[in-house]
Each structure stands twice: as C-alpha cells, then as structure tokens.
Amino acid sequence: MTGLFSSDAQVLVIGANHRSSSLALRDRLFLDEPEVIPFLDKLKDQGVEQCLVVSTCDRVEVHCVDHDLKKAREIIVGVLAERAELDIPTIEGQLYFYQAEEAVRHIFRVASSLDSLMVGEPQVVGQVKDAHRLAVESGSVGAELERIFQAAYATAKKVRSETAVGERPVSIASVAVQIAKELHGDLSRCKGLLIGAGDMGELTAQNLIETGLKDFTCIHSFGGRAKMIARHLSCHFGEFDNRDRLACEADIILTSMNKRTRVVSKEMVEFALKVRKNKPIFIIDTGIPGDVDPGVNDVDGAFLYDLHDLEQVAMEGRASREAEARAASSILEKELTGFLKGKEERGAVPLVSALREHFEKERQSVLATHGDDAEKATRLLINRLLHSPSEELRNLAAMKKKKEWNKTSELITDLFLKEK
C-alpha cells in the first residue's frame, strides 16, 4: 500500500518500548507532561508536519504524518538522540520503525492495549488520549493524524466491549487489594510504597488507593517518573535512595521496575521487619521479570505475591486468556481494514468532484442554448461529454500498445458498460 491519504502523506511510528530497548534508554527518552509540547515544537520547527508523542513507563514513541518519511525519520531520530544524549547509531539499534499500514496497525494495537507488557491494561488508552490532547494543544495534529486516532479509540472501545481481554489486569489488581485487606484489615490505617512505574503497578496502586489506602508514596530510580506517577495517583513521591527507610514504614510494598535486577532484597525485608517489630509486610511484585528476591518467600512476616500467584487466584487457565487475545486481534484487523479502505476511497473524492463539476458545466451550457428541445439537448450533451474520451481512445488504439489498451478497455467497461 503506497498511500493512505489523497495528499500522499504517510504515517510513521518511531519508538522504544519494553521489547526493543533497555530501561536505561527509556529513562533517558522519557518525557514528563510539561516537556511534551516543547518536544513537539522542536520536531515541527525542524520540519515534521504532524506529530504526537506517547511517553509512558513502558514506551516512548513518536507518531507522525508527513509527505517525506525519509526526512521525517531523520529529524525524529536526531531529536530522540539529542534527548537521550546519545549518538544516532547507538540509539537507532534500540528503536522500532513502522510506516503506512503497519504504523496504523501499531497505533491501533497500542490504544487497544494489545501491545502492552500486560495485555489489556485499562489505563493505556487514557495515556494515549493524554498524549493526543497535548499534541492538539501544541497545534501538531492535522486532519490525517486526527482521523487515525479517532479510529484507534473506536477500535479500543470495541475490543474492550466485545472481549474479556481487559479483565485479566483488573482482576489481578482486585485480588491484590483483597489479600491486602485480609492481611491488614482497614487499609485507611496502612502505608503503601510503590517502587517503579510500570502500568500494572500503577493500576494496582490506584485500586489500593481507591479502596482506602491514603498514605502512599512512589519512588523510582528516575525522579521524573516518580513525580509523574505521584501526580496521576495524587500521592507522595520520595527519593529512590531512601527505599530502605521507606520500606520500614510500609505495610504494603508494590514493585513495578521491570529492570531485570532485584530492587527488594531478602536483607532489606528482614531489616524492615525487625524495625517494624515483625508487623507483617504484604509485597506485590508486578515486575516482568520479577523485582523481588525470591528468598523473601522464606522470611517470616513477609507475604510475597508475584503476578503468577495473583493470576492463579484471579483467572482460570491460560487458554481462555489466549482466546480473548485472538478475538481482540481479529476485531482490530477488521477495524483496520475498514479504516484503510475508507482512506483509499477518500483519495478518489477530488477526481469524482472534478468530474461532476465538468459534467454539470456542460449540462448548463447545453440547457442555455437548447433547453426547449430535450432530444436535441441530450444528444448534444452526450456528444460533448464523449468527444475528448473518444479522441483519447482512438489515439490509444492507434499506438498499438496492447497492454495499455486492454487495461483501459476493461476500466471503461467496468465503469460504464456493465449491466446494473
């Protein structure tokens, strides 16, 4: 597919997510909300026509529409490299690139939470809408990009309403809340600590807060992420280096670093329990891979649950989840096909309009001179409308180019000579 829009503008997605890049790179690329509009302004100033940036805990990616994708790609990669303070070859190896149909499919998948670390995370579409809102405010969203995102939201809504793909993360978060209540009772008297900023961790934290946990603190090795989550959850944020002290105060520790390193050690938990005089700690590890030393399972007073443990309680087997994911993907592909077909059909609008305008002009001219004689007027109108096409067809036949003639002949037959 060479063109999605009548103007020959194309769609491009460039980004880094939990599959393509290291957490260290995503931390360097991460944009807090006040930084988004200046970032978009920089892209526009350098020549990118339409653009939007999605910056979350698990991904940073730029969506754009431009007439020159090569130019747009060079600009975007350059600005991302500048943001990360890395050279272009170093950063390019950790980026993914989608264009045309694949770019639209990716946007649909992101909005529908089918591209997430945990498929079905309900807050993803809200994050995309926040990114969209900021791009609109910056004046960097044109008609083409707007149509794509409206179609993506409609697809996300259909996926969520017609499948159970979103039930898994919600159920896991609900189970975590239930276990916390069974262990600690009234959560309003408890303190919570979130280490990290993954979407599943944020969802679980939100559920705990909504259930009554009022004293909640977020920390992250990258301070900007802790502040962002704290703003979303309306809670406190602290220094990552103070996590040992904060763990001593926390009744519930929630981890979501996804960093392939253990941010909560057995020794850390043992020390916290000693300071707390063995008052129990509920530890929820939502990291993929895990953030908590498995040795914590052997510590009396520490109750460690990872995603697998919570899921065992929340759901009945893996087969049902995969079936829902397949159903969601099927819906997405159907919506994508309809969207792309509509784009191609809109490409014919200018030509159809010009044709109608030409025909109407000839009709008015004939009526002005022979409007009182219907037979003469209609015969003259047909002769005028067919004069130029007839000349072109005769010229094409005289050139003896069989391939072009057959193609034109089939098109004329399909357009005008088929029986209705």
PDB file of C-alpha atoms in Angstrom, residues 275-414:
ATOM      1  CA  VAL A 275      12.358  -2.242  62.699  1.00  0.00           C
ATOM      2  CA  ARG A 276       8.600  -2.879  62.493  1.00  0.00           C
ATOM      3  CA  LYS A 277       8.821  -5.390  65.361  1.00  0.00           C
ATOM      4  CA  ASN A 278       7.643  -8.140  62.984  1.00  0.00           C
ATOM      5  CA  LYS A 279       4.476  -6.345  61.916  1.00  0.00           C
ATOM      6  CA  PRO A 280       3.753  -8.109  58.574  1.00  0.00           C
ATOM      7  CA  ILE A 281       4.516  -6.683  55.143  1.00  0.00           C
ATOM      8  CA  PHE A 282       2.496  -7.524  52.037  1.00  0.00           C
ATOM      9  CA  ILE A 283       4.776  -7.391  48.981  1.00  0.00           C
ATOM     10  CA  ILE A 284       3.251  -7.321  45.480  1.00  0.00           C
ATOM     11  CA  ASP A 285       5.782  -7.910  42.696  1.00  0.00           C
ATOM     12  CA  THR A 286       4.295  -6.832  39.341  1.00  0.00           C
ATOM     13  CA  GLY A 287       7.672  -6.700  37.611  1.00  0.00           C
ATOM     14  CA  ILE A 288       8.336  -8.732  34.450  1.00  0.00           C
ATOM     15  CA  PRO A 289      10.826 -10.214  35.194  1.00  0.00           C
ATOM     16  CA  GLY A 290      10.416 -10.064  38.969  1.00  0.00           C
ATOM     17  CA  ASP A 291      11.738  -7.182  41.061  1.00  0.00           C
ATOM     18  CA  VAL A 292      11.882  -9.018  44.415  1.00  0.00           C
ATOM     19  CA  ASP A 293      14.447 -11.544  45.596  1.00  0.00           C
ATOM     20  CA  PRO A 294      12.649 -14.948  45.721  1.00  0.00           C
ATOM     21  CA  GLY A 295      14.388 -15.518  49.066  1.00  0.00           C
ATOM     22  CA  VAL A 296      11.836 -13.129  50.583  1.00  0.00           C
ATOM     23  CA  ASN A 297       9.402 -16.077  50.487  1.00  0.00           C
ATOM     24  CA  ASP A 298      11.424 -17.623  53.329  1.00  0.00           C
ATOM     25  CA  VAL A 299      11.155 -14.582  55.607  1.00  0.00           C
ATOM     26  CA  ASP A 300       8.593 -14.871  58.407  1.00  0.00           C
ATOM     27  CA  GLY A 301       6.223 -11.912  58.346  1.00  0.00           C
ATOM     28  CA  ALA A 302       6.733 -11.192  54.626  1.00  0.00           C
ATOM     29  CA  PHE A 303       3.910 -12.180  52.286  1.00  0.00           C
ATOM     30  CA  LEU A 304       5.200 -12.064  48.705  1.00  0.00           C
ATOM     31  CA  TYR A 305       2.873 -12.433  45.716  1.00  0.00           C
ATOM     32  CA  ASP A 306       4.037 -12.040  42.121  1.00  0.00           C
ATOM     33  CA  LEU A 307       1.828 -11.757  39.021  1.00  0.00           C
ATOM     34  CA  HIS A 308       1.679 -15.520  38.614  1.00  0.00           C
ATOM     35  CA  ASP A 309       0.491 -16.001  42.191  1.00  0.00           C
ATOM     36  CA  LEU A 310      -2.196 -13.332  41.845  1.00  0.00           C
ATOM     37  CA  GLU A 311      -3.275 -14.636  38.464  1.00  0.00           C
ATOM     38  CA  GLN A 312      -3.724 -18.150  39.821  1.00  0.00           C
ATOM     39  CA  VAL A 313      -6.329 -16.698  42.142  1.00  0.00           C
ATOM     40  CA  ALA A 314      -7.868 -14.355  39.568  1.00  0.00           C
ATOM     41  CA  MET A 315      -8.249 -16.477  36.448  1.00  0.00           C
ATOM     42  CA  GLU A 316      -8.974 -19.960  35.183  1.00  0.00           C
ATOM     43  CA  GLY A 317      -6.137 -21.079  32.983  1.00  0.00           C
ATOM     44  CA  ARG A 318      -4.102 -19.650  30.177  1.00  0.00           C
ATOM     45  CA  ALA A 319      -6.217 -20.919  27.277  1.00  0.00           C
ATOM     46  CA  SER A 320      -9.072 -18.510  27.986  1.00  0.00           C
ATOM     47  CA  ARG A 321      -6.688 -15.528  28.004  1.00  0.00           C
ATOM     48  CA  GLU A 322      -5.176 -16.523  24.666  1.00  0.00           C
ATOM     49  CA  ALA A 323      -8.626 -16.984  23.155  1.00  0.00           C
ATOM     50  CA  GLU A 324      -9.629 -13.469  24.231  1.00  0.00           C
ATOM     51  CA  ALA A 325      -6.381 -12.035  22.841  1.00  0.00           C
ATOM     52  CA  ARG A 326      -7.040 -13.750  19.487  1.00  0.00           C
ATOM     53  CA  ALA A 327     -10.594 -12.420  19.436  1.00  0.00           C
ATOM     54  CA  ALA A 328      -9.320  -8.914  20.195  1.00  0.00           C
ATOM     55  CA  SER A 329      -6.729  -9.127  17.399  1.00  0.00           C
ATOM     56  CA  SER A 330      -9.420 -10.292  14.971  1.00  0.00           C
ATOM     57  CA  ILE A 331     -11.580  -7.275  15.837  1.00  0.00           C
ATOM     58  CA  LEU A 332      -8.595  -4.969  15.420  1.00  0.00           C
ATOM     59  CA  GLU A 333      -7.713  -6.348  11.976  1.00  0.00           C
ATOM     60  CA  LYS A 334     -11.318  -5.959  10.800  1.00  0.00           C
ATOM     61  CA  GLU A 335     -11.430  -2.348  12.008  1.00  0.00           C
ATOM     62  CA  LEU A 336      -8.031  -1.639  10.453  1.00  0.00           C
ATOM     63  CA  THR A 337      -9.172  -2.993   7.074  1.00  0.00           C
ATOM     64  CA  GLY A 338     -12.276  -0.806   7.164  1.00  0.00           C
ATOM     65  CA  PHE A 339     -10.260   2.254   8.140  1.00  0.00           C
ATOM     66  CA  LEU A 340      -7.666   1.774   5.390  1.00  0.00           C
ATOM     67  CA  LYS A 341     -10.384   1.144   2.791  1.00  0.00           C
ATOM     68  CA  GLY A 342     -12.049   4.382   3.799  1.00  0.00           C
ATOM     69  CA  LYS A 343      -8.732   6.200   3.408  1.00  0.00           C
ATOM     70  CA  GLU A 344      -8.286   4.867  -0.113  1.00  0.00           C
ATOM     71  CA  GLU A 345     -11.868   5.697  -1.070  1.00  0.00           C
ATOM     72  CA  ARG A 346     -11.395   9.280   0.121  1.00  0.00           C
ATOM     73  CA  GLY A 347      -8.463   9.512  -2.286  1.00  0.00           C
ATOM     74  CA  ALA A 348     -10.952   9.404  -5.186  1.00  0.00           C
ATOM     75  CA  VAL A 349     -13.051  12.306  -3.885  1.00  0.00           C
ATOM     76  CA  PRO A 350     -11.177  15.161  -5.665  1.00  0.00           C
ATOM     77  CA  LEU A 351     -11.361  13.385  -9.054  1.00  0.00           C
ATOM     78  CA  VAL A 352     -15.042  12.487  -8.638  1.00  0.00           C
ATOM     79  CA  SER A 353     -15.812  16.082  -7.649  1.00  0.00           C
ATOM     80  CA  ALA A 354     -13.933  17.465 -10.647  1.00  0.00           C
ATOM     81  CA  LEU A 355     -15.793  15.075 -12.948  1.00  0.00           C
ATOM     82  CA  ARG A 356     -19.173  16.086 -11.548  1.00  0.00           C
ATOM     83  CA  GLU A 357     -18.280  19.769 -11.873  1.00  0.00           C
ATOM     84  CA  HIS A 358     -17.238  19.280 -15.513  1.00  0.00           C
ATOM     85  CA  PHE A 359     -20.423  17.388 -16.373  1.00  0.00           C
ATOM     86  CA  GLU A 360     -22.616  19.988 -14.666  1.00  0.00           C
ATOM     87  CA  LYS A 361     -20.858  22.811 -16.533  1.00  0.00           C
ATOM     88  CA  GLU A 362     -21.568  21.101 -19.884  1.00  0.00           C
ATOM     89  CA  ARG A 363     -25.201  20.436 -18.876  1.00  0.00           C
ATOM     90  CA  GLN A 364     -25.783  24.093 -18.023  1.00  0.00           C
ATOM     91  CA  SER A 365     -24.191  25.170 -21.318  1.00  0.00           C
ATOM     92  CA  VAL A 366     -26.458  22.875 -23.360  1.00  0.00           C
ATOM     93  CA  LEU A 367     -29.582  23.924 -21.468  1.00  0.00           C
ATOM     94  CA  ALA A 368     -28.748  27.582 -22.074  1.00  0.00           C
ATOM     95  CA  THR A 369     -28.887  27.108 -25.859  1.00  0.00           C
ATOM     96  CA  HIS A 370     -31.270  24.166 -26.423  1.00  0.00           C
ATOM     97  CA  GLY A 371     -33.236  23.919 -23.184  1.00  0.00           C
ATOM     98  CA  ASP A 372     -36.555  23.911 -25.047  1.00  0.00           C
ATOM     99  CA  ASP A 373     -35.678  20.837 -27.163  1.00  0.00           C
ATOM    100  CA  ALA A 374     -34.969  17.835 -24.905  1.00  0.00           C
ATOM    101  CA  GLU A 375     -33.960  15.467 -27.692  1.00  0.00           C
ATOM    102  CA  LYS A 376     -31.514  17.892 -29.249  1.00  0.00           C
ATOM    103  CA  ALA A 377     -30.144  18.979 -25.860  1.00  0.00           C
ATOM    104  CA  THR A 378     -29.473  15.424 -24.635  1.00  0.00           C
ATOM    105  CA  ARG A 379     -27.859  14.385 -27.934  1.00  0.00           C
ATOM    106  CA  LEU A 380     -25.589  17.446 -27.843  1.00  0.00           C
ATOM    107  CA  LEU A 381     -24.706  16.798 -24.188  1.00  0.00           C
ATOM    108  CA  ILE A 382     -23.687  13.207 -24.932  1.00  0.00           C
ATOM    109  CA  ASN A 383     -21.563  14.312 -27.891  1.00  0.00           C
ATOM    110  CA  ARG A 384     -19.781  16.933 -25.813  1.00  0.00           C
ATOM    111  CA  LEU A 385     -19.097  14.578 -22.874  1.00  0.00           C
ATOM    112  CA  LEU A 386     -17.794  11.809 -25.127  1.00  0.00           C
ATOM    113  CA  HIS A 387     -15.747  13.948 -27.520  1.00  0.00           C
ATOM    114  CA  SER A 388     -12.444  14.086 -25.612  1.00  0.00           C
ATOM    115  CA  PRO A 389     -12.616  10.493 -24.246  1.00  0.00           C
ATOM    116  CA  SER A 390     -13.362   9.210 -27.774  1.00  0.00           C
ATOM    117  CA  GLU A 391     -10.363  11.054 -29.221  1.00  0.00           C
ATOM    118  CA  GLU A 392      -8.083   9.645 -26.489  1.00  0.00           C
ATOM    119  CA  LEU A 393      -9.356   6.100 -27.049  1.00  0.00           C
ATOM    120  CA  ARG A 394      -8.777   6.313 -30.805  1.00  0.00           C
ATOM    121  CA  ASN A 395      -5.253   7.646 -30.236  1.00  0.00           C
ATOM    122  CA  LEU A 396      -4.511   4.859 -27.748  1.00  0.00           C
ATOM    123  CA  ALA A 397      -5.774   2.204 -30.203  1.00  0.00           C
ATOM    124  CA  ALA A 398      -3.631   3.688 -32.979  1.00  0.00           C
ATOM    125  CA  MET A 399      -0.493   3.366 -30.823  1.00  0.00           C
ATOM    126  CA  LYS A 400      -0.939  -0.429 -30.872  1.00  0.00           C
ATOM    127  CA  LYS A 401       0.053  -0.846 -27.228  1.00  0.00           C
ATOM    128  CA  LYS A 402      -1.996  -3.900 -26.399  1.00  0.00           C
ATOM    129  CA  LYS A 403      -1.345  -3.908 -22.646  1.00  0.00           C
ATOM    130  CA  GLU A 404      -2.413  -0.272 -22.150  1.00  0.00           C
ATOM    131  CA  TRP A 405      -5.398  -0.718 -24.473  1.00  0.00           C
ATOM    132  CA  ASN A 406      -6.640  -3.829 -22.639  1.00  0.00           C
ATOM    133  CA  LYS A 407      -6.305  -2.123 -19.281  1.00  0.00           C
ATOM    134  CA  THR A 408      -8.171   0.988 -20.459  1.00  0.00           C
ATOM    135  CA  SER A 409     -10.826  -1.084 -22.202  1.00  0.00           C
ATOM    136  CA  GLU A 410     -11.503  -3.109 -19.044  1.00  0.00           C
ATOM    137  CA  LEU A 411     -11.736   0.070 -16.960  1.00  0.00           C
ATOM    138  CA  ILE A 412     -14.209   1.733 -19.378  1.00  0.00           C
ATOM    139  CA  THR A 413     -16.302  -1.443 -19.434  1.00  0.00           C
ATOM    140  CA  ASP A 414     -16.344  -1.710 -15.641  1.00  0.00           C
TER     141      ASP A 414
END
